[in-house]
mmCIF file of C-alpha atoms and ligand atoms in Angstrom:
data_model
loop_
_atom_site.group_PDB
_atom_site.id
_atom_site.type_symbol
_atom_site.label_atom_id
_atom_site.label_comp_id
_atom_site.label_asym_id
_atom_site.label_seq_id
_atom_site.Cartn_x
_atom_site.Cartn_y
_atom_site.Cartn_z
ATOM 1 C CA MET A 1 17.255 -23.092 -135.238
ATOM 2 C CA PRO A 2 18.949 -19.894 -136.452
ATOM 3 C CA CYS A 3 17.152 -16.656 -135.976
ATOM 4 C CA THR A 4 15.182 -16.144 -139.216
ATOM 5 C CA PRO A 5 13.871 -12.698 -140.183
ATOM 6 C CA ARG A 6 10.383 -14.014 -139.442
ATOM 7 C CA THR A 7 11.090 -14.906 -135.803
ATOM 8 C CA THR A 8 13.014 -11.653 -135.358
ATOM 9 C CA LEU A 9 9.996 -9.763 -136.589
ATOM 10 C CA SER A 10 7.575 -11.537 -134.271
ATOM 11 C CA HIS A 11 9.991 -11.009 -131.405
ATOM 12 C CA ALA A 12 10.088 -7.296 -132.174
ATOM 13 C CA ALA A 13 6.301 -7.240 -132.341
ATOM 14 C CA ALA A 14 6.055 -8.949 -128.969
ATOM 15 C CA VAL A 15 8.433 -6.407 -127.426
ATOM 16 C CA ALA A 16 6.442 -3.545 -128.948
ATOM 17 C CA ALA A 17 3.190 -5.041 -127.629
ATOM 18 C CA LEU A 18 4.674 -5.378 -124.129
ATOM 19 C CA ALA A 19 5.932 -1.798 -124.227
ATOM 20 C CA LEU A 20 2.465 -0.608 -125.260
ATOM 21 C CA LEU A 21 0.841 -2.656 -122.518
ATOM 22 C CA ALA A 22 3.263 -1.340 -119.912
ATOM 23 C CA GLY A 23 2.536 2.203 -121.067
ATOM 24 C CA SER A 24 -1.171 1.700 -120.500
ATOM 25 C CA LEU A 25 -0.752 0.294 -116.971
ATOM 26 C CA PRO A 26 -0.547 2.512 -113.898
ATOM 27 C CA PRO A 27 3.002 2.727 -112.520
ATOM 28 C CA PRO A 28 3.838 -0.141 -110.170
ATOM 29 C CA ALA A 29 2.946 0.513 -106.518
ATOM 30 C CA ARG A 30 6.613 0.361 -105.599
ATOM 31 C CA ALA A 31 7.500 3.472 -107.547
ATOM 32 C CA ALA A 32 4.822 5.546 -105.845
ATOM 33 C CA ASP A 33 4.774 4.039 -102.383
ATOM 34 C CA THR A 34 8.394 3.339 -101.458
ATOM 35 C CA PRO A 35 9.373 5.830 -98.748
ATOM 36 C CA GLU A 36 12.753 6.572 -100.381
ATOM 37 C CA GLN A 37 10.924 7.815 -103.479
ATOM 38 C CA ALA A 38 7.831 9.431 -101.994
ATOM 39 C CA ALA A 39 7.051 11.529 -98.952
ATOM 40 C CA PRO A 40 6.317 9.327 -95.932
ATOM 41 C CA MET A 41 2.669 8.501 -95.519
ATOM 42 C CA ALA A 42 0.784 10.757 -93.132
ATOM 43 C CA LEU A 43 -0.340 7.641 -91.239
ATOM 44 C CA THR A 44 3.278 6.680 -90.527
ATOM 45 C CA THR A 45 3.988 10.148 -89.118
ATOM 46 C CA ILE A 46 0.793 10.054 -87.034
ATOM 47 C CA MET A 47 1.863 6.666 -85.636
ATOM 48 C CA ARG A 48 5.283 7.969 -84.654
ATOM 49 C CA GLU A 49 3.632 10.822 -82.762
ATOM 50 C CA LEU A 50 1.335 8.326 -81.033
ATOM 51 C CA GLY A 51 4.419 6.363 -79.999
ATOM 52 C CA LYS A 52 6.010 9.504 -78.521
ATOM 53 C CA ASP A 53 2.808 10.431 -76.699
ATOM 54 C CA MET A 54 2.587 6.938 -75.198
ATOM 55 C CA GLN A 55 6.165 7.347 -73.931
ATOM 56 C CA GLY A 56 5.143 10.709 -72.505
ATOM 57 C CA VAL A 57 2.287 8.980 -70.672
ATOM 58 C CA THR A 58 4.557 6.364 -69.037
ATOM 59 C CA ASP A 59 6.950 9.130 -68.057
ATOM 60 C CA GLY A 60 4.083 11.185 -66.617
ATOM 61 C CA ILE A 61 2.720 8.208 -64.658
ATOM 62 C CA ALA A 62 6.192 7.538 -63.228
ATOM 63 C CA ARG A 63 6.417 11.159 -62.090
ATOM 64 C CA GLU A 64 2.734 11.323 -61.070
ATOM 65 C CA ASP A 65 2.593 14.364 -63.300
ATOM 66 C CA TRP A 66 -1.139 14.025 -63.962
ATOM 67 C CA PRO A 67 -1.560 17.202 -66.030
ATOM 68 C CA ALA A 68 1.151 15.894 -68.375
ATOM 69 C CA VAL A 69 -0.567 12.488 -68.577
ATOM 70 C CA ALA A 70 -3.918 14.153 -69.320
ATOM 71 C CA GLN A 71 -2.369 16.345 -72.014
ATOM 72 C CA ARG A 72 -0.718 13.364 -73.743
ATOM 73 C CA ALA A 73 -3.899 11.297 -73.473
ATOM 74 C CA VAL A 74 -5.939 14.029 -75.144
ATOM 75 C CA ARG A 75 -3.386 14.163 -77.974
ATOM 76 C CA ILE A 76 -3.696 10.387 -78.407
ATOM 77 C CA ALA A 77 -7.506 10.510 -78.377
ATOM 78 C CA ASP A 78 -7.623 13.394 -80.863
ATOM 79 C CA HIS A 79 -4.759 12.382 -83.111
ATOM 80 C CA PRO A 80 -4.911 13.857 -86.623
ATOM 81 C CA GLN A 81 -6.210 11.840 -89.553
ATOM 82 C CA PRO A 82 -4.457 11.322 -92.862
ATOM 83 C CA PRO A 83 -5.615 13.644 -95.666
ATOM 84 C CA LEU A 84 -8.651 12.425 -97.607
ATOM 85 C CA GLY A 85 -6.715 11.005 -100.580
ATOM 86 C CA GLU A 86 -4.509 8.850 -98.376
ATOM 87 C CA LYS A 87 -7.487 7.799 -96.275
ATOM 88 C CA LEU A 88 -9.283 6.600 -99.404
ATOM 89 C CA ARG A 89 -6.209 4.620 -100.503
ATOM 90 C CA ILE A 90 -6.024 2.998 -97.054
ATOM 91 C CA LEU A 91 -9.735 2.180 -96.975
ATOM 92 C CA ALA A 92 -9.614 0.789 -100.521
ATOM 93 C CA PHE A 93 -6.721 -1.436 -99.513
ATOM 94 C CA MET A 94 -8.544 -2.600 -96.341
ATOM 95 C CA GLY A 95 -11.651 -3.523 -98.319
ATOM 96 C CA LYS A 96 -14.092 -5.418 -96.118
ATOM 97 C CA ASP A 97 -11.668 -5.206 -93.171
ATOM 98 C CA ALA A 98 -12.037 -1.410 -93.038
ATOM 99 C CA GLY A 99 -14.651 -1.770 -90.293
ATOM 100 C CA HIS A 100 -12.211 -3.644 -88.048
ATOM 101 C CA PHE A 101 -9.543 -1.020 -88.689
ATOM 102 C CA ARG A 102 -11.997 1.688 -87.608
ATOM 103 C CA ASP A 103 -12.994 -0.345 -84.536
ATOM 104 C CA TYR A 104 -9.401 -0.474 -83.317
ATOM 105 C CA ASP A 105 -9.071 3.243 -83.905
ATOM 106 C CA ARG A 106 -12.244 3.878 -81.892
ATOM 107 C CA GLN A 107 -11.048 1.579 -79.081
ATOM 108 C CA ALA A 108 -7.787 3.503 -78.855
ATOM 109 C CA HIS A 109 -9.714 6.775 -78.860
ATOM 110 C CA ASP A 110 -12.164 5.713 -76.122
ATOM 111 C CA ALA A 111 -9.455 4.240 -73.884
ATOM 112 C CA ALA A 112 -7.338 7.395 -74.313
ATOM 113 C CA GLN A 113 -10.326 9.526 -73.259
ATOM 114 C CA GLN A 114 -10.723 7.380 -70.146
ATOM 115 C CA LEU A 115 -7.025 7.788 -69.483
ATOM 116 C CA ALA A 116 -7.386 11.572 -69.731
ATOM 117 C CA GLN A 117 -10.318 11.530 -67.294
ATOM 118 C CA ALA A 118 -8.483 9.291 -64.810
ATOM 119 C CA ALA A 119 -5.459 11.598 -64.975
ATOM 120 C CA GLN A 120 -7.679 14.630 -64.356
ATOM 121 C CA ARG A 121 -9.001 12.861 -61.213
ATOM 122 C CA GLN A 122 -5.380 11.990 -60.314
ATOM 123 C CA ASP A 123 -6.560 8.375 -60.080
ATOM 124 C CA GLY A 124 -3.332 6.485 -60.730
ATOM 125 C CA SER A 125 -4.801 2.964 -60.747
ATOM 126 C CA ALA A 126 -7.579 3.898 -63.161
ATOM 127 C CA ALA A 127 -5.004 5.684 -65.347
ATOM 128 C CA ILE A 128 -2.856 2.557 -65.516
ATOM 129 C CA ALA A 129 -5.867 0.375 -66.338
ATOM 130 C CA ALA A 130 -6.944 2.779 -69.096
ATOM 131 C CA PHE A 131 -3.364 2.950 -70.383
ATOM 132 C CA ALA A 132 -3.332 -0.849 -70.701
ATOM 133 C CA ASN A 133 -6.528 -0.617 -72.745
ATOM 134 C CA VAL A 134 -4.949 1.959 -75.049
ATOM 135 C CA GLN A 135 -1.973 -0.325 -75.544
ATOM 136 C CA GLY A 136 -4.319 -3.236 -76.210
ATOM 137 C CA ALA A 137 -5.948 -1.273 -79.049
ATOM 138 C CA CYS A 138 -2.549 -0.300 -80.524
ATOM 139 C CA LEU A 139 -1.346 -3.895 -80.356
ATOM 140 C CA GLY A 140 -4.575 -5.343 -81.732
ATOM 141 C CA CYS A 141 -4.470 -3.155 -84.816
ATOM 142 C CA HIS A 142 -0.749 -3.723 -85.352
ATOM 143 C CA GLN A 143 -1.055 -7.498 -85.078
ATOM 144 C CA ARG A 144 -3.827 -7.553 -87.594
ATOM 145 C CA PHE A 145 -2.874 -4.827 -90.071
ATOM 146 C CA ARG A 146 0.732 -3.682 -89.831
ATOM 147 C CA LYS A 147 2.384 -6.416 -91.911
ATOM 148 C CA PRO A 148 -0.050 -6.391 -94.845
ATOM 149 C CA PHE A 149 -0.105 -2.593 -94.704
ATOM 150 C CA ARG A 150 3.671 -2.346 -94.965
ATOM 151 C CA GLU A 151 3.820 -4.941 -97.711
ATOM 152 C CA HIS A 152 1.217 -3.076 -99.706
ATOM 153 C CA PHE A 153 2.292 0.537 -99.199
ATOM 154 C CA HIS A 154 6.029 0.235 -98.553
ATOM 155 C CA SER A 155 6.847 -3.106 -100.215
ATOM 156 C CA GLN A 156 8.378 -4.028 -96.831
ATOM 157 C CA PRO A 157 7.403 -6.518 -94.143
HETATM 158 C C1 LIG B 1 -6.403 1.359 -86.491
HETATM 159 C C2 LIG B 1 -5.124 0.727 -86.566
HETATM 160 C C3 LIG B 1 -4.000 1.234 -85.685
HETATM 161 C C4 LIG B 1 -4.069 1.657 -84.393
HETATM 162 C C5 LIG B 1 -5.284 1.736 -83.479
HETATM 163 C C6 LIG B 1 -2.744 2.019 -84.010
HETATM 164 N N1 LIG B 1 -1.883 1.816 -85.043
HETATM 165 FE FE1 LIG B 1 0.128 2.174 -85.000
HETATM 166 N N2 LIG B 1 0.269 1.477 -86.901
HETATM 167 C C7 LIG B 1 -0.778 1.063 -87.684
HETATM 168 C C8 LIG B 1 -0.277 0.707 -88.983
HETATM 169 C C9 LIG B 1 -1.113 0.225 -90.170
HETATM 170 C C10 LIG B 1 1.114 0.895 -88.949
HETATM 171 C C11 LIG B 1 2.118 0.687 -90.090
HETATM 172 C C12 LIG B 1 2.310 2.065 -90.713
HETATM 173 C C13 LIG B 1 3.451 2.137 -91.670
HETATM 174 O O1 LIG B 1 4.313 1.267 -91.673
HETATM 175 O O2 LIG B 1 3.486 3.119 -92.454
HETATM 176 C C14 LIG B 1 1.426 1.368 -87.614
HETATM 177 C C15 LIG B 1 2.704 1.698 -87.187
HETATM 178 C C16 LIG B 1 3.023 2.221 -85.942
HETATM 179 C C17 LIG B 1 4.352 2.615 -85.519
HETATM 180 C C18 LIG B 1 5.621 2.479 -86.346
HETATM 181 C C19 LIG B 1 5.795 3.718 -87.204
HETATM 182 C C20 LIG B 1 7.089 3.668 -88.000
HETATM 183 O O3 LIG B 1 7.976 4.486 -87.751
HETATM 184 O O4 LIG B 1 7.222 2.772 -88.844
HETATM 185 C C21 LIG B 1 4.231 3.114 -84.259
HETATM 186 C C22 LIG B 1 5.344 3.663 -83.383
HETATM 187 C C23 LIG B 1 2.840 3.025 -83.886
HETATM 188 N N3 LIG B 1 2.131 2.480 -84.948
HETATM 189 C C24 LIG B 1 2.334 3.430 -82.680
HETATM 190 C C25 LIG B 1 0.999 3.280 -82.310
HETATM 191 C C26 LIG B 1 0.503 3.554 -80.989
HETATM 192 C C27 LIG B 1 1.323 4.011 -79.797
HETATM 193 C C28 LIG B 1 -0.835 3.289 -81.019
HETATM 194 C C29 LIG B 1 -1.851 3.384 -79.929
HETATM 195 C C30 LIG B 1 -1.944 4.603 -79.203
HETATM 196 C C31 LIG B 1 -1.156 2.856 -82.365
HETATM 197 N N4 LIG B 1 -0.023 2.862 -83.110
HETATM 198 C C32 LIG B 1 -2.421 2.514 -82.763
HETATM 199 C C33 LIG B 1 -2.099 0.982 -87.327
HETATM 200 C C34 LIG B 1 -2.603 1.323 -86.087
#
């Protein structure tokens, strides 16, 4: 059927309605959350620092440089938190899983404190055991949350 004025009109109306609708919606998550377009999330930066501090711990254990291990462990235990706005976005995204997310964070914190104490006693075996517990907390949270987190906030797996 040829395009009658009537169908053209309704088509135009549909386009106008869509444009209106789009205008009333919040911008898609991609525009705000893709790292190329927005500043990296504070959580991502915090994680990178945690990664560096964990490398510092293995290096310190290898050198039996216990003050260095203790210093890194304290940094891991007391890592900064994202600013409130970002924290609220993360917690909103986690929904009912937020408690598990916090549990992993607490586990990492407690194990890192034990690592710091073992290093202060220069107890290498206890330090290694505590280090394994820290890694277990990192891994546990990553296995459970990293992929959905990246899909949601970075539109990336
Ligand atoms: C409570 C949950 C949680 C814990 C505990 C946790 N992480 Fe993460 N980590 C995440 C999430 C979520 C991401 C994905 C962040 C992103 O892609 O922006 C991540 C990403 C990372 C990354 C990749 C960052 C990048 O450049 O993309 C590193 C490195 C990392 N974490 C290190 C650690 C280390 C080391 C520990 C333990 C000391 C740890 N994390 C503990 C949740 C956690």
